Amino acid sequence: MNAMADSAFKSKKFNMRSVYTDYLIMLLAPCYMAFHYYGWRSLLVIAVSVASALITDTLAGLVINKKISFGNPVCIFAGAAIALMMPINVPLYVPVFASFFAVAVVMMPFGSSENAPFVPAAAGFAFASVCFKEQVFSYTVGSQDTVFGTESLGSMLMKGSSVHIGTANVFDILVGNVAGPMGTGCILLMVACALYLLVRRPESLLSTVGFIAACILTVILFPRVTASVRSNLLPELCSGSLMFAAIFLITDPVTLPRKNLNKIFYGTLCGLLCMAMRRMGAYEETVCFAVILANALRPIFDSAIDNMPKIGKKSPRKEVTE
Amino acid sequence: MNADISFKDALKKGALIYNPVLVQLVGLCPIIAASSTFIQALMLSAAMFLELTVVCVIASALFKNLPRWIRVPVYFIIGLALICPALYAIETYSLNDISLGMKIYLPLTAVNSVVAVHCEQFSVKNSVKLAFYDAVASGIGISAIFLITGAVREILGKASFAGISINLPITFKGMALPFGCLILLGFLAALLKAFTAKYHPQTEETEEEKEKESESVEQSAPETETPVEEAVAPDPVYSAEADLDDFLRSLGIELPEEEDDKK
């Protein structure tokens, strides 16, 4: 557990509040897009999820005799991120229990959010995916796009249906006007968030680069649909919460490795696991499972990378003494 | 454990403070994989309880002088002899739902680590009475955890209890899966730790002492396959003499002091 807690956050002594304030600022953009597409209901889901996370944090603090701090930014971030990965028509109890799980099971048993070995939002969404699969992956409210309707890109790819990519619906896909999670589909906004992160914390984007590169490579080498590379690549990268996870979950400062090379490998591992689970798993959205699994494996491959022999560095020769 | 320990003390320590599942972390596999319903948990806990009690008593009565490398396989053979009738009964009465739910874990109860650990750590080093107390207490502790996890997982994961459906507005399917059981066991272990720290704080010291003792035994024990009790047990002649002296003194007979002290 010490190895798992030996994160970038602990080693570099970030100011947690300022780091997560950056993430909350970035989250405003997908929140606005959710409101733009789905109206007040989206804000209600987000508010309920955040409230659940904060209440759980307060109650858990009382149970373990911890100093209670209202408005913990980590809890706000986890609650909002979980809500944004849900469909708009999700029953309200689903984000409530997902946020409860994220705080009570993933964060609090380890003392605080600084020691959590897993990304709380990813764990919360994974819990909801397993327990409430029908509710989490049913998109009865669809897009305005006549091609896709209420069928999400992830669902189409899972069934092996080829996605008709035309000029009109490429734009719909890029702006998130397709059936899917309410706040994670707008790829253009995700790019804007990545640029913000590039300015504020550029080193954390190394994991994002590794993640996206691994996803692209996997799609090119092992396409799920027998169609052109373009018809595979765009829906794969834009479906579900893949890009959202690449910007918000994988770059989580608490679980991110310390060294830059390890960050790239961590992201690559996440990408490979995500695409492998998409092909072989039972769930439409697998990125959260991949993040959790990579969190668990991180100490192992961290030490493996650290112990690798350095290429190009010659071992010092023993002096021959006569 | 002292020779004059009461059953109540044995029960408190074996079932609660040193619970085999929550503290010693043995026997996790059948609990996690096969106790997803109350009935399955009941069957498995009954099998485990029976096997643990019988094998520990037999080990304490008969196997003290056997070498260790023979003892452990013999435990498993006896366990298998006990479990086989249960398997035949399940097949005879065609309880397919239960047997399918428990998969391979009911037959595997025969070779469970709980039995080997308790027999080797306690039974072969103590009297039959104490071995029986320890086995019963540990069996109750294991069964309690089996039943609690089975009941909670069935209620939360399947909205039913012992096959009878319950009207619950929400079910958590994940609780019926192994990860749900692991989380539940984690919280139960935390609760037990909090309980022990509050009501039995002295057990923390005892654990440290036990660790030190086990370390010293490991250091002093030779690398050959010598049984552990042979390395730590006192000289039998000396203990018999001491017991006789105590017995004579208790009758009021004055004994001369030892010659070594006079010299």
PDB file of C-alpha atoms in Angstrom, chain A residues 56-249:
ATOM      1  CA  THR A  56     -20.688  10.957   2.540  1.00  0.00           C
ATOM      2  CA  ASP A  57     -17.372  12.727   3.096  1.00  0.00           C
ATOM      3  CA  THR A  58     -18.759  14.567   6.116  1.00  0.00           C
ATOM      4  CA  LEU A  59     -20.364  11.465   7.625  1.00  0.00           C
ATOM      5  CA  ALA A  60     -17.257   9.369   7.020  1.00  0.00           C
ATOM      6  CA  GLY A  61     -15.164  12.085   8.662  1.00  0.00           C
ATOM      7  CA  LEU A  62     -17.395  11.864  11.733  1.00  0.00           C
ATOM      8  CA  VAL A  63     -17.077   8.071  11.846  1.00  0.00           C
ATOM      9  CA  ILE A  64     -13.269   7.985  11.634  1.00  0.00           C
ATOM     10  CA  ASN A  65     -12.810  11.075  13.831  1.00  0.00           C
ATOM     11  CA  LYS A  66     -11.230  13.086  11.079  1.00  0.00           C
ATOM     12  CA  LYS A  67     -11.183  16.851  10.837  1.00  0.00           C
ATOM     13  CA  ILE A  68     -14.264  17.737   8.833  1.00  0.00           C
ATOM     14  CA  SER A  69     -13.781  20.135   5.951  1.00  0.00           C
ATOM     15  CA  PHE A  70     -16.924  21.114   4.131  1.00  0.00           C
ATOM     16  CA  GLY A  71     -16.617  21.479   0.387  1.00  0.00           C
ATOM     17  CA  ASN A  72     -13.729  19.101  -0.201  1.00  0.00           C
ATOM     18  CA  PRO A  73     -12.803  19.786  -3.868  1.00  0.00           C
ATOM     19  CA  VAL A  74     -11.884  16.142  -4.470  1.00  0.00           C
ATOM     20  CA  CYS A  75     -15.397  15.078  -3.511  1.00  0.00           C
ATOM     21  CA  ILE A  76     -16.957  17.798  -5.653  1.00  0.00           C
ATOM     22  CA  PHE A  77     -14.830  16.694  -8.588  1.00  0.00           C
ATOM     23  CA  ALA A  78     -15.649  13.020  -8.084  1.00  0.00           C
ATOM     24  CA  GLY A  79     -19.375  13.691  -7.781  1.00  0.00           C
ATOM     25  CA  ALA A  80     -19.500  15.931 -10.841  1.00  0.00           C
ATOM     26  CA  ALA A  81     -17.360  13.616 -12.976  1.00  0.00           C
ATOM     27  CA  ILE A  82     -19.531  10.615 -12.107  1.00  0.00           C
ATOM     28  CA  ALA A  83     -22.676  12.537 -13.010  1.00  0.00           C
ATOM     29  CA  LEU A  84     -21.243  13.696 -16.330  1.00  0.00           C
ATOM     30  CA  MET A  85     -20.469  10.106 -17.342  1.00  0.00           C
ATOM     31  CA  MET A  86     -24.104   9.068 -16.782  1.00  0.00           C
ATOM     32  CA  PRO A  87     -26.926   9.316 -19.339  1.00  0.00           C
ATOM     33  CA  ILE A  88     -29.420  12.109 -18.849  1.00  0.00           C
ATOM     34  CA  ASN A  89     -32.310   9.753 -18.087  1.00  0.00           C
ATOM     35  CA  VAL A  90     -30.473   7.946 -15.289  1.00  0.00           C
ATOM     36  CA  PRO A  91     -32.469   7.506 -12.073  1.00  0.00           C
ATOM     37  CA  LEU A  92     -31.138   9.832  -9.397  1.00  0.00           C
ATOM     38  CA  TYR A  93     -30.232   7.048  -6.988  1.00  0.00           C
ATOM     39  CA  VAL A  94     -27.577   5.754  -9.402  1.00  0.00           C
ATOM     40  CA  PRO A  95     -25.223   8.769  -9.161  1.00  0.00           C
ATOM     41  CA  VAL A  96     -26.029   9.002  -5.451  1.00  0.00           C
ATOM     42  CA  PHE A  97     -24.770   5.466  -4.776  1.00  0.00           C
ATOM     43  CA  ALA A  98     -21.877   5.829  -7.216  1.00  0.00           C
ATOM     44  CA  SER A  99     -20.643   8.947  -5.407  1.00  0.00           C
ATOM     45  CA  PHE A 100     -21.207   7.277  -2.054  1.00  0.00           C
ATOM     46  CA  PHE A 101     -19.065   4.355  -3.196  1.00  0.00           C
ATOM     47  CA  ALA A 102     -16.350   6.660  -4.529  1.00  0.00           C
ATOM     48  CA  VAL A 103     -16.000   8.455  -1.214  1.00  0.00           C
ATOM     49  CA  ALA A 104     -16.887   5.795   1.367  1.00  0.00           C
ATOM     50  CA  VAL A 105     -15.105   2.817  -0.196  1.00  0.00           C
ATOM     51  CA  VAL A 106     -12.302   4.293  -2.300  1.00  0.00           C
ATOM     52  CA  MET A 107     -11.242   7.370  -0.361  1.00  0.00           C
ATOM     53  CA  MET A 108     -12.142   7.076   3.311  1.00  0.00           C
ATOM     54  CA  PRO A 109     -10.713   3.638   4.160  1.00  0.00           C
ATOM     55  CA  PHE A 110      -7.303   5.035   3.189  1.00  0.00           C
ATOM     56  CA  GLY A 111      -7.626   8.037   5.492  1.00  0.00           C
ATOM     57  CA  SER A 112      -8.045  10.812   2.977  1.00  0.00           C
ATOM     58  CA  SER A 113      -8.245  11.582  -0.707  1.00  0.00           C
ATOM     59  CA  GLU A 114      -4.457  12.091  -0.801  1.00  0.00           C
ATOM     60  CA  ASN A 115      -3.902   8.390  -0.096  1.00  0.00           C
ATOM     61  CA  ALA A 116      -6.587   6.880  -2.327  1.00  0.00           C
ATOM     62  CA  PRO A 117      -4.917   4.256  -4.504  1.00  0.00           C
ATOM     63  CA  PHE A 118      -7.655   4.437  -7.140  1.00  0.00           C
ATOM     64  CA  VAL A 119      -9.292   7.319  -8.963  1.00  0.00           C
ATOM     65  CA  PRO A 120     -12.518   7.791  -6.955  1.00  0.00           C
ATOM     66  CA  ALA A 121     -14.619   8.924  -9.911  1.00  0.00           C
ATOM     67  CA  ALA A 122     -13.542   5.943 -12.013  1.00  0.00           C
ATOM     68  CA  ALA A 123     -14.269   3.536  -9.173  1.00  0.00           C
ATOM     69  CA  GLY A 124     -17.669   5.107  -8.543  1.00  0.00           C
ATOM     70  CA  PHE A 125     -18.665   4.856 -12.189  1.00  0.00           C
ATOM     71  CA  ALA A 126     -17.372   1.285 -12.415  1.00  0.00           C
ATOM     72  CA  PHE A 127     -19.477   0.380  -9.391  1.00  0.00           C
ATOM     73  CA  ALA A 128     -22.547   1.927 -11.017  1.00  0.00           C
ATOM     74  CA  SER A 129     -21.788   0.098 -14.280  1.00  0.00           C
ATOM     75  CA  VAL A 130     -21.703  -3.258 -12.522  1.00  0.00           C
ATOM     76  CA  CYS A 131     -24.659  -2.706 -10.207  1.00  0.00           C
ATOM     77  CA  PHE A 132     -26.968  -0.695 -12.478  1.00  0.00           C
ATOM     78  CA  LYS A 133     -25.936  -1.725 -15.973  1.00  0.00           C
ATOM     79  CA  GLU A 134     -29.348  -1.175 -17.573  1.00  0.00           C
ATOM     80  CA  GLN A 135     -29.723   2.311 -16.144  1.00  0.00           C
ATOM     81  CA  VAL A 136     -26.179   3.453 -16.873  1.00  0.00           C
ATOM     82  CA  PHE A 137     -26.074   2.338 -20.502  1.00  0.00           C
ATOM     83  CA  SER A 138     -29.599   3.093 -21.696  1.00  0.00           C
ATOM     84  CA  TYR A 139     -29.803   6.264 -23.720  1.00  0.00           C
ATOM     85  CA  THR A 140     -33.505   6.717 -24.322  1.00  0.00           C
ATOM     86  CA  VAL A 141     -33.005  10.416 -24.942  1.00  0.00           C
ATOM     87  CA  GLY A 142     -31.141  10.572 -28.215  1.00  0.00           C
ATOM     88  CA  SER A 143     -29.459  13.043 -30.435  1.00  0.00           C
ATOM     89  CA  GLN A 144     -30.823  15.333 -33.102  1.00  0.00           C
ATOM     90  CA  ASP A 145     -28.759  13.415 -35.606  1.00  0.00           C
ATOM     91  CA  THR A 146     -31.078  11.288 -37.736  1.00  0.00           C
ATOM     92  CA  VAL A 147     -28.412   8.677 -38.473  1.00  0.00           C
ATOM     93  CA  PHE A 148     -27.642   7.699 -34.897  1.00  0.00           C
ATOM     94  CA  GLY A 149     -30.956   8.282 -33.096  1.00  0.00           C
ATOM     95  CA  THR A 150     -30.903   6.876 -29.583  1.00  0.00           C
ATOM     96  CA  GLU A 151     -28.172   4.350 -30.312  1.00  0.00           C
ATOM     97  CA  SER A 152     -24.829   5.319 -28.845  1.00  0.00           C
ATOM     98  CA  LEU A 153     -21.582   4.983 -30.753  1.00  0.00           C
ATOM     99  CA  GLY A 154     -20.272   2.512 -28.213  1.00  0.00           C
ATOM    100  CA  SER A 155     -23.331   0.312 -28.598  1.00  0.00           C
ATOM    101  CA  MET A 156     -23.023   0.340 -32.398  1.00  0.00           C
ATOM    102  CA  LEU A 157     -19.361  -0.601 -32.238  1.00  0.00           C
ATOM    103  CA  MET A 158     -20.072  -3.328 -29.725  1.00  0.00           C
ATOM    104  CA  LYS A 159     -22.620  -4.887 -32.057  1.00  0.00           C
ATOM    105  CA  GLY A 160     -20.131  -4.621 -34.920  1.00  0.00           C
ATOM    106  CA  SER A 161     -22.325  -2.218 -36.870  1.00  0.00           C
ATOM    107  CA  SER A 162     -20.403   0.074 -39.166  1.00  0.00           C
ATOM    108  CA  VAL A 163     -20.973   3.756 -38.485  1.00  0.00           C
ATOM    109  CA  HIS A 164     -21.817   5.865 -41.495  1.00  0.00           C
ATOM    110  CA  ILE A 165     -19.417   8.772 -41.384  1.00  0.00           C
ATOM    111  CA  GLY A 166     -20.531  11.707 -43.457  1.00  0.00           C
ATOM    112  CA  THR A 167     -19.677  15.388 -43.332  1.00  0.00           C
ATOM    113  CA  ALA A 168     -22.776  16.258 -41.323  1.00  0.00           C
ATOM    114  CA  ASN A 169     -22.523  13.657 -38.610  1.00  0.00           C
ATOM    115  CA  VAL A 170     -18.760  14.066 -38.137  1.00  0.00           C
ATOM    116  CA  PHE A 171     -19.566  17.475 -36.722  1.00  0.00           C
ATOM    117  CA  ASP A 172     -22.346  15.968 -34.590  1.00  0.00           C
ATOM    118  CA  ILE A 173     -19.898  13.421 -33.232  1.00  0.00           C
ATOM    119  CA  LEU A 174     -17.267  16.057 -32.485  1.00  0.00           C
ATOM    120  CA  VAL A 175     -19.645  18.317 -30.594  1.00  0.00           C
ATOM    121  CA  GLY A 176     -21.287  15.446 -28.719  1.00  0.00           C
ATOM    122  CA  ASN A 177     -24.661  15.660 -30.395  1.00  0.00           C
ATOM    123  CA  VAL A 178     -25.045  11.894 -30.305  1.00  0.00           C
ATOM    124  CA  ALA A 179     -26.647   9.580 -27.788  1.00  0.00           C
ATOM    125  CA  GLY A 180     -24.269   8.919 -24.936  1.00  0.00           C
ATOM    126  CA  PRO A 181     -23.134  10.172 -21.563  1.00  0.00           C
ATOM    127  CA  MET A 182     -24.532  13.621 -20.938  1.00  0.00           C
ATOM    128  CA  GLY A 183     -21.329  15.566 -20.436  1.00  0.00           C
ATOM    129  CA  THR A 184     -18.455  13.695 -21.969  1.00  0.00           C
ATOM    130  CA  GLY A 185     -19.258  13.532 -25.658  1.00  0.00           C
ATOM    131  CA  CYS A 186     -18.100  16.958 -26.843  1.00  0.00           C
ATOM    132  CA  ILE A 187     -14.620  16.248 -28.158  1.00  0.00           C
ATOM    133  CA  LEU A 188     -13.921  19.851 -29.091  1.00  0.00           C
ATOM    134  CA  LEU A 189     -14.444  20.857 -25.479  1.00  0.00           C
ATOM    135  CA  MET A 190     -12.163  18.066 -24.352  1.00  0.00           C
ATOM    136  CA  VAL A 191      -9.456  19.448 -26.612  1.00  0.00           C
ATOM    137  CA  ALA A 192      -9.985  22.875 -25.040  1.00  0.00           C
ATOM    138  CA  CYS A 193      -9.680  21.330 -21.583  1.00  0.00           C
ATOM    139  CA  ALA A 194      -6.483  19.598 -22.678  1.00  0.00           C
ATOM    140  CA  LEU A 195      -5.085  22.963 -23.760  1.00  0.00           C
ATOM    141  CA  TYR A 196      -5.953  24.422 -20.359  1.00  0.00           C
ATOM    142  CA  LEU A 197      -4.199  21.494 -18.705  1.00  0.00           C
ATOM    143  CA  LEU A 198      -1.229  21.994 -21.026  1.00  0.00           C
ATOM    144  CA  VAL A 199      -0.837  25.490 -19.660  1.00  0.00           C
ATOM    145  CA  ARG A 200      -1.427  24.649 -16.020  1.00  0.00           C
ATOM    146  CA  ARG A 201       0.073  21.167 -15.570  1.00  0.00           C
ATOM    147  CA  PRO A 202       1.788  20.101 -18.781  1.00  0.00           C
ATOM    148  CA  GLU A 203       3.595  17.079 -17.306  1.00  0.00           C
ATOM    149  CA  SER A 204       0.319  15.321 -16.478  1.00  0.00           C
ATOM    150  CA  LEU A 205      -0.657  15.329 -20.160  1.00  0.00           C
ATOM    151  CA  LEU A 206       2.093  12.801 -20.858  1.00  0.00           C
ATOM    152  CA  SER A 207      -0.208  10.076 -19.604  1.00  0.00           C
ATOM    153  CA  THR A 208      -2.958  11.387 -21.891  1.00  0.00           C
ATOM    154  CA  VAL A 209      -0.599  11.207 -24.872  1.00  0.00           C
ATOM    155  CA  GLY A 210       0.319   7.616 -24.040  1.00  0.00           C
ATOM    156  CA  PHE A 211      -3.336   6.718 -23.573  1.00  0.00           C
ATOM    157  CA  ILE A 212      -4.552   8.172 -26.866  1.00  0.00           C
ATOM    158  CA  ALA A 213      -1.593   6.772 -28.786  1.00  0.00           C
ATOM    159  CA  ALA A 214      -2.311   3.289 -27.422  1.00  0.00           C
ATOM    160  CA  CYS A 215      -5.996   3.616 -28.317  1.00  0.00           C
ATOM    161  CA  ILE A 216      -5.239   4.774 -31.870  1.00  0.00           C
ATOM    162  CA  LEU A 217      -2.695   2.034 -32.424  1.00  0.00           C
ATOM    163  CA  THR A 218      -5.072  -0.639 -31.137  1.00  0.00           C
ATOM    164  CA  VAL A 219      -7.916   0.594 -33.328  1.00  0.00           C
ATOM    165  CA  ILE A 220      -5.694   0.606 -36.407  1.00  0.00           C
ATOM    166  CA  LEU A 221      -4.272  -2.845 -35.729  1.00  0.00           C
ATOM    167  CA  PHE A 222      -7.422  -4.510 -34.421  1.00  0.00           C
ATOM    168  CA  PRO A 223     -10.518  -2.731 -35.756  1.00  0.00           C
ATOM    169  CA  ARG A 224     -13.845  -3.816 -34.333  1.00  0.00           C
ATOM    170  CA  VAL A 225     -15.769  -3.027 -37.522  1.00  0.00           C
ATOM    171  CA  THR A 226     -14.788  -4.103 -41.006  1.00  0.00           C
ATOM    172  CA  ALA A 227     -14.636  -0.610 -42.475  1.00  0.00           C
ATOM    173  CA  SER A 228     -12.079   2.065 -43.205  1.00  0.00           C
ATOM    174  CA  VAL A 229      -9.664   3.295 -40.573  1.00  0.00           C
ATOM    175  CA  ARG A 230     -11.534   6.587 -40.407  1.00  0.00           C
ATOM    176  CA  SER A 231     -14.858   4.847 -39.807  1.00  0.00           C
ATOM    177  CA  ASN A 232     -13.299   2.964 -36.927  1.00  0.00           C
ATOM    178  CA  LEU A 233     -11.068   5.578 -35.412  1.00  0.00           C
ATOM    179  CA  LEU A 234     -13.473   8.474 -35.019  1.00  0.00           C
ATOM    180  CA  PRO A 235     -16.309   6.548 -33.348  1.00  0.00           C
ATOM    181  CA  GLU A 236     -13.881   4.645 -31.126  1.00  0.00           C
ATOM    182  CA  LEU A 237     -12.200   7.773 -29.835  1.00  0.00           C
ATOM    183  CA  CYS A 238     -15.421   9.748 -29.519  1.00  0.00           C
ATOM    184  CA  SER A 239     -17.648   7.075 -28.005  1.00  0.00           C
ATOM    185  CA  GLY A 240     -18.492   6.956 -24.335  1.00  0.00           C
ATOM    186  CA  SER A 241     -16.217   8.722 -21.892  1.00  0.00           C
ATOM    187  CA  LEU A 242     -12.893   7.840 -23.474  1.00  0.00           C
ATOM    188  CA  MET A 243     -11.658  11.376 -24.124  1.00  0.00           C
ATOM    189  CA  PHE A 244     -13.125  12.610 -20.852  1.00  0.00           C
ATOM    190  CA  ALA A 245     -11.177   9.944 -18.998  1.00  0.00           C
ATOM    191  CA  ALA A 246      -8.039  10.816 -20.945  1.00  0.00           C
ATOM    192  CA  ILE A 247      -8.203  14.413 -19.722  1.00  0.00           C
ATOM    193  CA  PHE A 248      -9.813  14.146 -16.291  1.00  0.00           C
ATOM    194  CA  LEU A 249      -9.306  10.683 -14.827  1.00  0.00           C
TER     195      LEU A 249
END
